[in-house]
Amino acid sequence: MDFSLNEDQLMMRKMVLDFVEEEVIPQAMIIDKTQEFPLTLIRKMGQLGLMGISIPEAFGGSGLDFLSYILAIEEIARGSATTAIILETHTSIGTLPILYFGTEEQKRKYLPKLARGEMIGAFALTESNSGSDASSIVTSAERRGDHYILNGGKRFITNAGYAGVYTVLASTNRALGNKGITAFLLDANTSGLSIGKAEEQMGLHGSSTCELIFEDVIIPVENRLGEEGQGFKIAMSLLDGGRIGVGAQALGIAQAAFEAALAYSQERVQFKKAICNFQGIQFMLADMATQLEAARFLIYHAATLQSLGLPYSKEASMAKLFASDAAMKVTTDAVQILGVYGYTREYKVERYLRDAKITQIYEGTNQIQRILIAKHLRK
Ligand code: COS
């Protein structure tokens, strides 16, 4: 497959690179320390067209393809994984559900605001007792005439509290299992919706991960996304794209860690020479560079298949699995190369290590990715 980027993709990547160098990197350590949600960067991403990168121009977006979006996530994650996951959630599982499954009216209502970054998107599937087993959700939506009554709760919801709209998965018929799950668009200001516990996380400081509580929330029928019972398939198909996004996030973090380790190894002198001249360090750097290259190929391959409208579930799982495992290895080795300096908060590599870990967990653990890949091998 040819990964030579077209003019639009190259221009977009250059624009993102400048934004990352000038505005994201200088803020990243501050965001990590203060743990403040980076609203200024999000507004700026809205002005640059990044919040609507995958939305057609007819709905106020930039109208770029999926690979362009993935390139943007990779670059932003190189600067700040926190900022990248906000954009990734907003796009892959916050905005694309409406673009792919929404009615014309739903698209007109939400997409322009999401594209400008005036509204942030989020996705609410996970519950306290439903993680990997996604079809075991107990949040219920009961039809009553022209509306549904939503009760229950969600856990670990990225962008919660800042999102203007949530794609919520709820059971409309428990007896039907995954075929009784339905998706809804829930406006953040709807009465009965409240934001619960905010999680304190190992990494991604400054991102928001909270509980959602639903108490007799009234959702009009026109806010149902797709048909009753289609919710599980909608969620699964969205997660396929989301997983490529998480892979790109992992890749960006790993790239940053590699660059930091390489630069340090060229400056750090021990035994009268820069440590990059020792074969022990060279082998580590060579392995890191090779892992990055392999991850990049898997991610661009999966994103290109998505852009072309070809099947890509297996490739998305492979990309996410490989890139996130590579990110853990590369960030761990980066800390090792910086030695005790790398273990301190004065250097960035310990942040990269903390930020990388979640990429092996969210949007489907790497154990789930292996199950999914194995299922495809049987077909
Ligand atoms: N796209 C479209 N449809 C899909 C799909 C996909 N990627 N994956 C599965 N489906 C469909 C299947 O075809 C099946 O439909 P039929 O019954 O009509 O054949 C249906 O969905 C159920 O699929 P399956 O039997 O594989 O579902 P399981 O309950 O066994 O669950 C896993 C499968 C484990 C893969 C799923 O629960 C999962 O992805 N878990 C991880 C959840 C996750 O990623 N959470 C992250 C938090 S959200 S940010």
CSV table of C-alpha atoms and ligand atoms in Angstrom, one decimal:
chain,number,residue,atom,x,y,z
A,1,MET,CA,0.0,0.0,0.0
A,2,ASP,CA,1.2,3.5,-0.9
A,3,PHE,CA,1.5,5.8,2.0
A,4,SER,CA,2.8,8.8,0.0
A,5,LEU,CA,0.6,11.6,1.4
A,6,ASN,CA,-1.4,13.8,-0.9
A,7,GLU,CA,-1.2,17.6,-0.9
A,8,ASP,CA,-4.1,18.1,1.5
A,9,GLN,CA,-2.7,15.6,4.0
A,10,LEU,CA,0.8,17.2,3.8
A,11,MET,CA,-0.6,20.7,4.3
A,12,MET,CA,-2.7,19.6,7.2
A,13,ARG,CA,0.2,17.8,8.8
A,14,LYS,CA,2.4,20.9,8.5
A,15,MET,CA,-0.3,23.1,10.0
A,16,VAL,CA,-0.7,20.7,12.9
A,17,LEU,CA,3.1,20.4,13.4
A,18,ASP,CA,3.4,24.2,13.7
A,19,PHE,CA,0.5,24.3,16.1
A,20,VAL,CA,2.1,21.5,18.2
A,21,GLU,CA,5.5,23.1,18.3
A,22,GLU,CA,4.2,26.6,19.0
A,23,GLU,CA,1.3,26.0,21.3
A,24,VAL,CA,0.9,22.4,22.4
A,25,ILE,CA,4.4,21.5,23.5
A,26,PRO,CA,4.9,24.7,25.7
A,27,GLN,CA,1.6,23.9,27.5
A,28,ALA,CA,2.0,20.1,27.9
A,29,MET,CA,4.0,20.0,31.1
A,30,ILE,CA,1.8,22.7,32.6
A,31,ILE,CA,-1.4,20.8,31.8
A,32,ASP,CA,0.2,17.6,33.3
A,33,LYS,CA,1.1,19.5,36.5
A,34,THR,CA,-2.1,21.6,37.0
A,35,GLN,CA,-4.4,18.9,35.7
A,36,GLU,CA,-6.5,21.6,34.1
A,37,PHE,CA,-8.6,20.7,31.0
A,38,PRO,CA,-6.9,22.5,28.1
A,39,LEU,CA,-9.9,24.6,26.9
A,40,THR,CA,-7.7,27.2,25.2
A,41,LEU,CA,-6.0,24.5,23.0
A,42,ILE,CA,-9.4,23.0,22.2
A,43,ARG,CA,-10.8,26.4,21.1
A,44,LYS,CA,-7.6,26.8,19.0
A,45,MET,CA,-8.1,23.4,17.4
A,46,GLY,CA,-11.7,24.5,16.6
A,47,GLN,CA,-10.3,27.6,14.8
A,48,LEU,CA,-7.8,25.5,12.9
A,49,GLY,CA,-10.6,23.1,11.7
A,50,LEU,CA,-9.2,20.2,13.7
A,51,MET,CA,-12.4,19.6,15.7
A,52,GLY,CA,-14.2,19.1,12.4
A,53,ILE,CA,-11.4,17.5,10.5
A,54,SER,CA,-13.6,14.5,9.5
A,55,ILE,CA,-16.9,16.4,9.1
A,56,PRO,CA,-17.9,17.3,5.5
A,57,GLU,CA,-17.6,20.9,4.5
A,58,ALA,CA,-21.4,21.0,4.0
A,59,PHE,CA,-21.7,20.7,7.8
A,60,GLY,CA,-19.0,23.2,8.5
A,61,GLY,CA,-16.1,20.8,8.8
A,62,SER,CA,-12.7,20.5,7.0
A,63,GLY,CA,-13.9,17.5,4.9
A,64,LEU,CA,-10.6,15.6,5.2
A,65,ASP,CA,-10.2,11.8,5.1
A,66,PHE,CA,-9.7,9.5,8.0
A,67,LEU,CA,-6.0,9.2,7.4
A,68,SER,CA,-5.7,13.0,7.7
A,69,TYR,CA,-7.4,12.8,11.1
A,70,ILE,CA,-5.1,10.0,12.2
A,71,LEU,CA,-2.0,12.1,11.2
A,72,ALA,CA,-3.3,14.9,13.2
A,73,ILE,CA,-3.8,12.7,16.3
A,74,GLU,CA,-0.3,11.4,15.9
A,75,GLU,CA,1.3,14.8,15.8
A,76,ILE,CA,-0.8,16.2,18.7
A,77,ALA,CA,0.0,13.2,20.9
A,78,ARG,CA,3.7,13.9,20.3
A,79,GLY,CA,3.0,17.2,22.1
A,80,SER,CA,0.3,16.3,24.5
A,81,ALA,CA,-1.4,13.0,24.9
A,82,THR,CA,-4.1,14.7,26.9
A,83,THR,CA,-5.0,17.1,24.1
A,84,ALA,CA,-4.9,14.2,21.6
A,85,ILE,CA,-7.4,12.0,23.5
A,86,ILE,CA,-9.8,14.9,23.9
A,87,LEU,CA,-9.8,15.3,20.1
A,88,GLU,CA,-9.8,11.6,19.5
A,89,THR,CA,-12.8,11.0,21.7
A,90,HIS,CA,-14.6,14.1,20.3
A,91,THR,CA,-14.0,12.8,16.7
A,92,SER,CA,-14.0,9.0,16.5
A,93,ILE,CA,-16.7,8.2,19.0
A,94,GLY,CA,-18.2,11.7,19.7
A,95,THR,CA,-18.9,13.1,16.2
A,96,LEU,CA,-18.6,10.3,13.7
A,97,PRO,CA,-21.7,8.5,15.3
A,98,ILE,CA,-23.8,11.4,14.2
A,99,LEU,CA,-22.2,11.6,10.8
A,100,TYR,CA,-22.5,7.9,10.1
A,101,PHE,CA,-25.8,7.0,11.8
A,102,GLY,CA,-27.6,10.3,12.3
A,103,THR,CA,-30.7,11.6,10.6
A,104,GLU,CA,-30.3,14.7,8.4
A,105,GLU,CA,-31.9,16.7,11.2
A,106,GLN,CA,-29.5,15.4,13.8
A,107,LYS,CA,-26.5,16.2,11.5
A,108,ARG,CA,-27.7,19.7,11.0
A,109,LYS,CA,-28.3,20.2,14.7
A,110,TYR,CA,-25.0,18.9,16.0
A,111,LEU,CA,-22.3,18.7,13.4
A,112,PRO,CA,-21.6,22.4,12.7
A,113,LYS,CA,-21.2,23.1,16.4
A,114,LEU,CA,-19.0,20.0,16.9
A,115,ALA,CA,-16.9,21.0,13.8
A,116,ARG,CA,-16.2,24.5,15.2
A,117,GLY,CA,-15.3,23.1,18.6
A,118,GLU,CA,-18.1,25.1,20.2
A,119,MET,CA,-19.4,21.8,21.3
A,120,ILE,CA,-17.4,18.8,22.5
A,121,GLY,CA,-18.5,15.2,21.8
A,122,ALA,CA,-18.3,12.2,24.0
A,123,PHE,CA,-19.4,8.5,24.1
A,124,ALA,CA,-20.9,6.7,27.0
A,125,LEU,CA,-20.8,2.9,26.8
A,126,THR,CA,-18.8,1.6,29.8
A,127,GLU,CA,-20.4,1.0,33.2
A,128,SER,CA,-19.0,0.0,36.6
A,129,ASN,CA,-19.7,-3.7,35.8
A,130,SER,CA,-19.6,-3.6,32.0
A,131,GLY,CA,-16.2,-3.0,30.5
A,132,SER,CA,-14.8,-5.7,28.2
A,133,ASP,CA,-18.2,-7.4,28.2
A,134,ALA,CA,-19.8,-4.4,26.5
A,135,SER,CA,-23.2,-6.0,25.9
A,136,SER,CA,-23.8,-6.5,29.6
A,137,ILE,CA,-24.8,-2.8,30.2
A,138,VAL,CA,-27.7,-2.3,32.5
A,139,THR,CA,-28.5,1.3,31.9
A,140,SER,CA,-32.1,1.2,30.5
A,141,ALA,CA,-34.2,3.3,28.2
A,142,GLU,CA,-37.9,2.7,28.4
A,143,ARG,CA,-40.1,3.9,25.6
A,144,ARG,CA,-43.1,6.0,26.6
A,145,GLY,CA,-44.9,7.4,23.6
A,146,ASP,CA,-42.7,10.1,21.9
A,147,HIS,CA,-39.8,9.8,24.4
A,148,TYR,CA,-37.7,7.4,26.3
A,149,ILE,CA,-36.9,7.4,30.1
A,150,LEU,CA,-33.2,6.8,30.7
A,151,ASN,CA,-32.0,5.4,34.1
A,152,GLY,CA,-28.7,4.1,35.2
A,153,GLY,CA,-25.1,5.3,34.9
A,154,LYS,CA,-21.9,5.2,33.1
A,155,ARG,CA,-18.3,5.2,34.3
A,156,PHE,CA,-14.9,6.3,32.9
A,157,ILE,CA,-16.4,8.7,30.3
A,158,THR,CA,-13.8,10.8,28.6
A,159,ASN,CA,-14.7,14.4,28.0
A,160,ALA,CA,-17.5,14.1,30.6
A,161,GLY,CA,-18.5,17.4,32.1
A,162,TYR,CA,-17.1,19.4,29.1
A,163,ALA,CA,-19.1,17.6,26.4
A,164,GLY,CA,-22.2,19.2,24.9
A,165,VAL,CA,-23.6,15.9,23.6
A,166,TYR,CA,-23.1,12.3,24.6
A,167,THR,CA,-23.8,9.2,22.5
A,168,VAL,CA,-25.3,7.0,25.2
A,169,LEU,CA,-25.8,3.2,24.8
A,170,ALA,CA,-28.7,1.8,26.8
A,171,SER,CA,-30.8,-1.3,26.9
A,172,THR,CA,-34.3,-0.9,25.5
A,173,ASN,CA,-35.0,-4.7,25.8
A,174,ARG,CA,-32.9,-6.6,28.3
A,175,ALA,CA,-34.2,-10.0,27.1
A,176,LEU,CA,-32.6,-9.4,23.7
A,177,GLY,CA,-29.0,-9.0,25.0
A,178,ASN,CA,-26.8,-7.1,22.6
A,179,LYS,CA,-29.7,-6.9,20.1
A,180,GLY,CA,-31.7,-4.9,22.7
A,181,ILE,CA,-29.2,-2.1,22.9
A,182,THR,CA,-30.0,1.3,21.4
A,183,ALA,CA,-27.9,4.4,20.9
A,184,PHE,CA,-29.2,7.9,21.9
A,185,LEU,CA,-27.9,11.5,21.6
A,186,LEU,CA,-28.1,13.1,25.0
A,187,ASP,CA,-27.7,16.8,25.4
A,188,ALA,CA,-25.5,17.7,28.3
A,189,ASN,CA,-28.0,20.1,29.8
A,190,THR,CA,-30.9,17.6,29.9
A,191,SER,CA,-32.6,17.4,33.3
A,192,GLY,CA,-31.8,14.3,35.3
A,193,LEU,CA,-28.3,13.9,33.9
A,194,SER,CA,-25.6,14.7,36.4
A,195,ILE,CA,-21.8,14.3,36.4
A,196,GLY,CA,-20.5,12.1,39.2
A,197,LYS,CA,-17.1,11.1,40.4
A,198,ALA,CA,-14.1,12.5,38.5
A,199,GLU,CA,-11.3,9.9,38.3
A,200,GLU,CA,-7.8,10.7,39.4
A,201,GLN,CA,-5.6,9.0,36.8
A,202,MET,CA,-2.0,7.8,36.5
A,203,GLY,CA,-1.6,9.8,33.3
A,204,LEU,CA,-3.5,12.0,30.8
A,205,HIS,CA,-3.7,14.6,33.5
A,206,GLY,CA,-6.0,17.4,32.4
A,207,SER,CA,-8.3,15.1,30.5
A,208,SER,CA,-11.7,14.5,32.1
A,209,THR,CA,-12.8,11.0,33.0
A,210,CYS,CA,-16.0,11.0,35.0
A,211,GLU,CA,-19.1,9.1,36.0
A,212,LEU,CA,-22.5,10.0,34.4
A,213,ILE,CA,-25.7,9.5,36.4
A,214,PHE,CA,-29.1,9.2,34.7
A,215,GLU,CA,-32.2,9.7,36.8
A,216,ASP,CA,-35.4,9.6,34.8
A,217,VAL,CA,-33.8,11.5,32.0
A,218,ILE,CA,-36.3,12.2,29.2
A,219,ILE,CA,-34.9,11.7,25.7
A,220,PRO,CA,-37.2,12.5,22.8
A,221,VAL,CA,-37.5,9.8,20.2
A,222,GLU,CA,-35.9,12.1,17.6
A,223,ASN,CA,-32.7,11.8,19.6
A,224,ARG,CA,-32.5,8.1,19.1
A,225,LEU,CA,-29.5,7.3,16.9
A,226,GLY,CA,-30.4,4.6,14.4
A,227,GLU,CA,-33.1,2.1,15.1
A,228,GLU,CA,-33.9,0.3,18.3
A,229,GLY,CA,-31.6,-2.6,18.8
A,230,GLN,CA,-28.9,-1.3,16.5
A,231,GLY,CA,-26.9,0.3,19.3
A,232,PHE,CA,-24.4,-2.5,19.9
A,233,LYS,CA,-23.4,-2.7,16.2
A,234,ILE,CA,-23.1,1.1,16.0
A,235,ALA,CA,-20.9,1.1,19.1
A,236,MET,CA,-18.7,-1.7,17.8
A,237,SER,CA,-18.2,-0.2,14.4
A,238,LEU,CA,-17.3,3.2,16.0
A,239,LEU,CA,-14.8,1.5,18.2
A,240,ASP,CA,-13.0,0.1,15.2
A,241,GLY,CA,-12.2,3.6,14.1
A,242,GLY,CA,-11.5,4.7,17.6
A,243,ARG,CA,-8.9,2.0,18.0
A,244,ILE,CA,-6.9,3.4,15.1
A,245,GLY,CA,-7.1,6.8,16.9
A,246,VAL,CA,-5.8,5.2,20.1
A,247,GLY,CA,-3.0,3.6,18.1
A,248,ALA,CA,-2.1,7.0,16.6
A,249,GLN,CA,-2.1,8.5,20.1
A,250,ALA,CA,0.3,5.7,21.3
A,251,LEU,CA,2.5,6.3,18.3
A,252,GLY,CA,2.7,10.0,18.9
A,253,ILE,CA,3.6,9.5,22.6
A,254,ALA,CA,6.3,6.9,21.6
A,255,GLN,CA,7.7,9.2,18.9
A,256,ALA,CA,8.1,12.0,21.5
A,257,ALA,CA,9.8,9.5,24.0
A,258,PHE,CA,12.2,8.3,21.3
A,259,GLU,CA,13.2,11.8,20.2
A,260,ALA,CA,13.9,12.7,23.9
A,261,ALA,CA,16.0,9.6,24.4
A,262,LEU,CA,17.9,10.0,21.2
A,263,ALA,CA,18.7,13.7,22.0
A,264,TYR,CA,19.7,12.9,25.5
A,265,SER,CA,21.9,10.0,24.4
A,266,GLN,CA,23.8,12.4,22.1
A,267,GLU,CA,24.5,14.9,24.9
A,268,ARG,CA,25.0,12.7,27.9
A,269,VAL,CA,28.7,11.9,28.4
A,270,GLN,CA,29.9,9.0,30.5
A,271,PHE,CA,33.3,7.2,30.3
A,272,LYS,CA,34.5,10.2,28.2
A,273,LYS,CA,32.0,9.7,25.3
A,274,ALA,CA,28.4,10.4,24.5
A,275,ILE,CA,26.3,7.4,25.6
A,276,CYS,CA,24.9,7.0,22.1
A,277,ASN,CA,28.3,5.6,21.1
A,278,PHE,CA,27.8,2.6,23.4
A,279,GLN,CA,26.3,-0.5,21.7
A,280,GLY,CA,23.9,-1.2,24.6
A,281,ILE,CA,22.2,2.2,24.0
A,282,GLN,CA,22.4,1.9,20.2
A,283,PHE,CA,20.5,-1.4,20.3
A,284,MET,CA,17.8,0.1,22.4
A,285,LEU,CA,17.5,3.1,20.0
A,286,ALA,CA,17.5,0.8,17.0
A,287,ASP,CA,14.7,-1.3,18.5
A,288,MET,CA,12.7,1.8,19.4
A,289,ALA,CA,13.0,3.3,15.9
A,290,THR,CA,12.0,-0.1,14.3
A,291,GLN,CA,8.9,-0.4,16.6
A,292,LEU,CA,7.8,3.1,15.7
A,293,GLU,CA,8.2,2.4,12.0
A,294,ALA,CA,6.2,-0.8,12.2
A,295,ALA,CA,3.4,0.8,14.3
A,296,ARG,CA,3.2,3.7,11.8
A,297,PHE,CA,2.7,1.3,8.9
A,298,LEU,CA,0.0,-0.7,10.7
A,299,ILE,CA,-1.8,2.5,11.7
A,300,TYR,CA,-1.6,4.2,8.3
A,301,HIS,CA,-2.7,0.9,6.6
A,302,ALA,CA,-5.8,0.6,8.8
A,303,ALA,CA,-6.6,4.3,8.4
A,304,THR,CA,-6.2,4.0,4.6
A,305,LEU,CA,-8.6,1.1,4.5
A,306,GLN,CA,-11.1,3.1,6.5
A,307,SER,CA,-10.7,6.1,4.1
A,308,LEU,CA,-11.3,3.8,1.1
A,309,GLY,CA,-14.4,2.3,2.6
A,310,LEU,CA,-12.9,-1.2,2.8
A,311,PRO,CA,-13.2,-3.6,5.8
A,312,TYR,CA,-10.7,-2.6,8.5
A,313,SER,CA,-11.8,-4.1,11.9
A,314,LYS,CA,-8.9,-6.6,12.1
A,315,GLU,CA,-6.3,-4.0,10.9
A,316,ALA,CA,-7.7,-1.5,13.5
A,317,SER,CA,-7.2,-4.0,16.3
A,318,MET,CA,-3.7,-5.0,15.1
A,319,ALA,CA,-2.7,-1.3,14.8
A,320,LYS,CA,-4.0,-0.5,18.3
A,321,LEU,CA,-2.5,-3.6,19.8
A,322,PHE,CA,0.9,-3.2,18.3
A,323,ALA,CA,1.2,0.6,18.7
A,324,SER,CA,0.2,0.6,22.3
A,325,ASP,CA,2.5,-2.3,23.3
A,326,ALA,CA,5.3,-0.5,21.3
A,327,ALA,CA,4.5,2.7,23.2
A,328,MET,CA,4.9,1.0,26.6
A,329,LYS,CA,8.2,-0.5,25.5
A,330,VAL,CA,9.6,2.7,23.9
A,331,THR,CA,8.6,4.9,26.8
A,332,THR,CA,10.0,2.5,29.3
A,333,ASP,CA,13.3,2.3,27.4
A,334,ALA,CA,13.3,6.1,27.1
A,335,VAL,CA,13.2,6.4,30.9
A,336,GLN,CA,16.0,3.8,31.1
A,337,ILE,CA,18.2,5.8,28.7
A,338,LEU,CA,17.7,8.9,30.7
A,339,GLY,CA,18.5,7.0,33.9
A,340,VAL,CA,17.6,8.7,37.2
A,341,TYR,CA,16.9,12.0,35.3
A,342,GLY,CA,14.2,10.2,33.4
A,343,TYR,CA,12.5,9.1,36.6
A,344,THR,CA,12.1,12.8,37.7
A,345,ARG,CA,9.3,15.2,36.8
A,346,GLU,CA,11.9,17.6,35.5
A,347,TYR,CA,12.1,15.5,32.3
A,348,LYS,CA,9.2,14.6,30.0
A,349,VAL,CA,9.8,10.9,29.6
A,350,GLU,CA,8.1,9.9,32.9
A,351,ARG,CA,5.0,11.6,31.6
A,352,TYR,CA,5.2,9.7,28.3
A,353,LEU,CA,5.4,6.5,30.3
A,354,ARG,CA,2.4,7.4,32.4
A,355,ASP,CA,0.4,8.5,29.4
A,356,ALA,CA,1.3,5.5,27.3
A,357,LYS,CA,-0.1,2.9,29.7
A,358,ILE,CA,-3.8,3.7,29.1
A,359,THR,CA,-3.5,3.1,25.4
A,360,GLN,CA,-3.2,-0.7,26.2
A,361,ILE,CA,-6.4,-0.4,28.1
A,362,TYR,CA,-9.0,1.9,26.7
A,363,GLU,CA,-11.3,1.5,23.6
A,364,GLY,CA,-10.9,-2.2,24.2
A,365,THR,CA,-8.0,-3.8,26.2
A,366,ASN,CA,-5.2,-5.4,24.3
A,367,GLN,CA,-6.5,-8.8,25.4
A,368,ILE,CA,-9.8,-7.9,23.7
A,369,GLN,CA,-7.9,-6.8,20.6
A,370,ARG,CA,-6.2,-10.3,20.5
A,371,ILE,CA,-9.6,-12.0,20.7
A,372,LEU,CA,-10.9,-9.9,17.9
A,373,ILE,CA,-7.9,-10.5,15.7
A,374,ALA,CA,-8.1,-14.3,16.4
A,375,LYS,CA,-11.9,-14.2,15.4
A,376,HIS,CA,-10.9,-12.8,12.0
A,377,LEU,CA,-8.3,-15.5,11.5
A,378,ARG,CA,-11.0,-18.2,11.8
A,379,LYS,CA,-13.1,-16.7,9.0
B,1,COS,N1,-18.9,-3.7,13.5
B,1,COS,C1,-20.2,-4.0,13.3
B,1,COS,N2,-20.8,-5.0,14.0
B,1,COS,C2,-20.1,-5.8,14.8
B,1,COS,C3,-18.7,-5.5,15.1
B,1,COS,C4,-18.1,-4.4,14.4
B,1,COS,N3,-16.8,-4.1,14.6
B,1,COS,N4,-18.3,-6.4,16.0
B,1,COS,C5,-19.3,-7.2,16.3
B,1,COS,N5,-20.4,-6.8,15.6
B,1,COS,C6,-21.7,-7.4,15.6
B,1,COS,C7,-21.5,-8.9,15.3
B,1,COS,O1,-21.5,-9.2,13.9
B,1,COS,C8,-22.8,-9.5,16.0
B,1,COS,O2,-23.9,-9.4,15.2
B,1,COS,P1,-24.8,-10.6,14.8
B,1,COS,O3,-25.3,-11.2,16.2
B,1,COS,O4,-25.9,-10.1,14.0
B,1,COS,O5,-24.0,-11.6,14.1
B,1,COS,C9,-23.0,-8.6,17.2
B,1,COS,O6,-22.3,-7.4,16.9
B,1,COS,C10,-22.4,-9.2,18.5
B,1,COS,O7,-21.0,-9.5,18.3
B,1,COS,P2,-20.2,-10.5,19.2
B,1,COS,O8,-21.0,-11.8,19.4
B,1,COS,O9,-18.8,-10.6,18.8
B,1,COS,O10,-20.3,-9.7,20.6
B,1,COS,P3,-19.8,-10.1,22.1
B,1,COS,O11,-20.8,-9.8,23.1
B,1,COS,O12,-19.1,-11.4,22.1
B,1,COS,O13,-18.6,-8.9,22.3
B,1,COS,C11,-16.5,-7.9,22.2
B,1,COS,C12,-17.6,-8.8,21.5
B,1,COS,C13,-15.8,-8.6,23.4
B,1,COS,C14,-15.5,-7.7,21.1
B,1,COS,C15,-17.1,-6.5,22.6
B,1,COS,O14,-17.9,-6.6,23.7
B,1,COS,C16,-16.0,-5.5,22.8
B,1,COS,O15,-15.5,-4.9,21.8
B,1,COS,N6,-15.6,-5.2,24.1
B,1,COS,C17,-14.7,-4.2,24.4
B,1,COS,C18,-15.5,-3.0,24.6
B,1,COS,C19,-14.7,-1.7,24.5
B,1,COS,O16,-13.9,-1.6,23.6
B,1,COS,N7,-14.9,-0.8,25.4
B,1,COS,C20,-14.2,0.4,25.4
B,1,COS,C21,-14.9,1.4,26.1
B,1,COS,S1,-15.8,2.5,25.1
B,1,COS,S2,-14.6,3.9,24.8
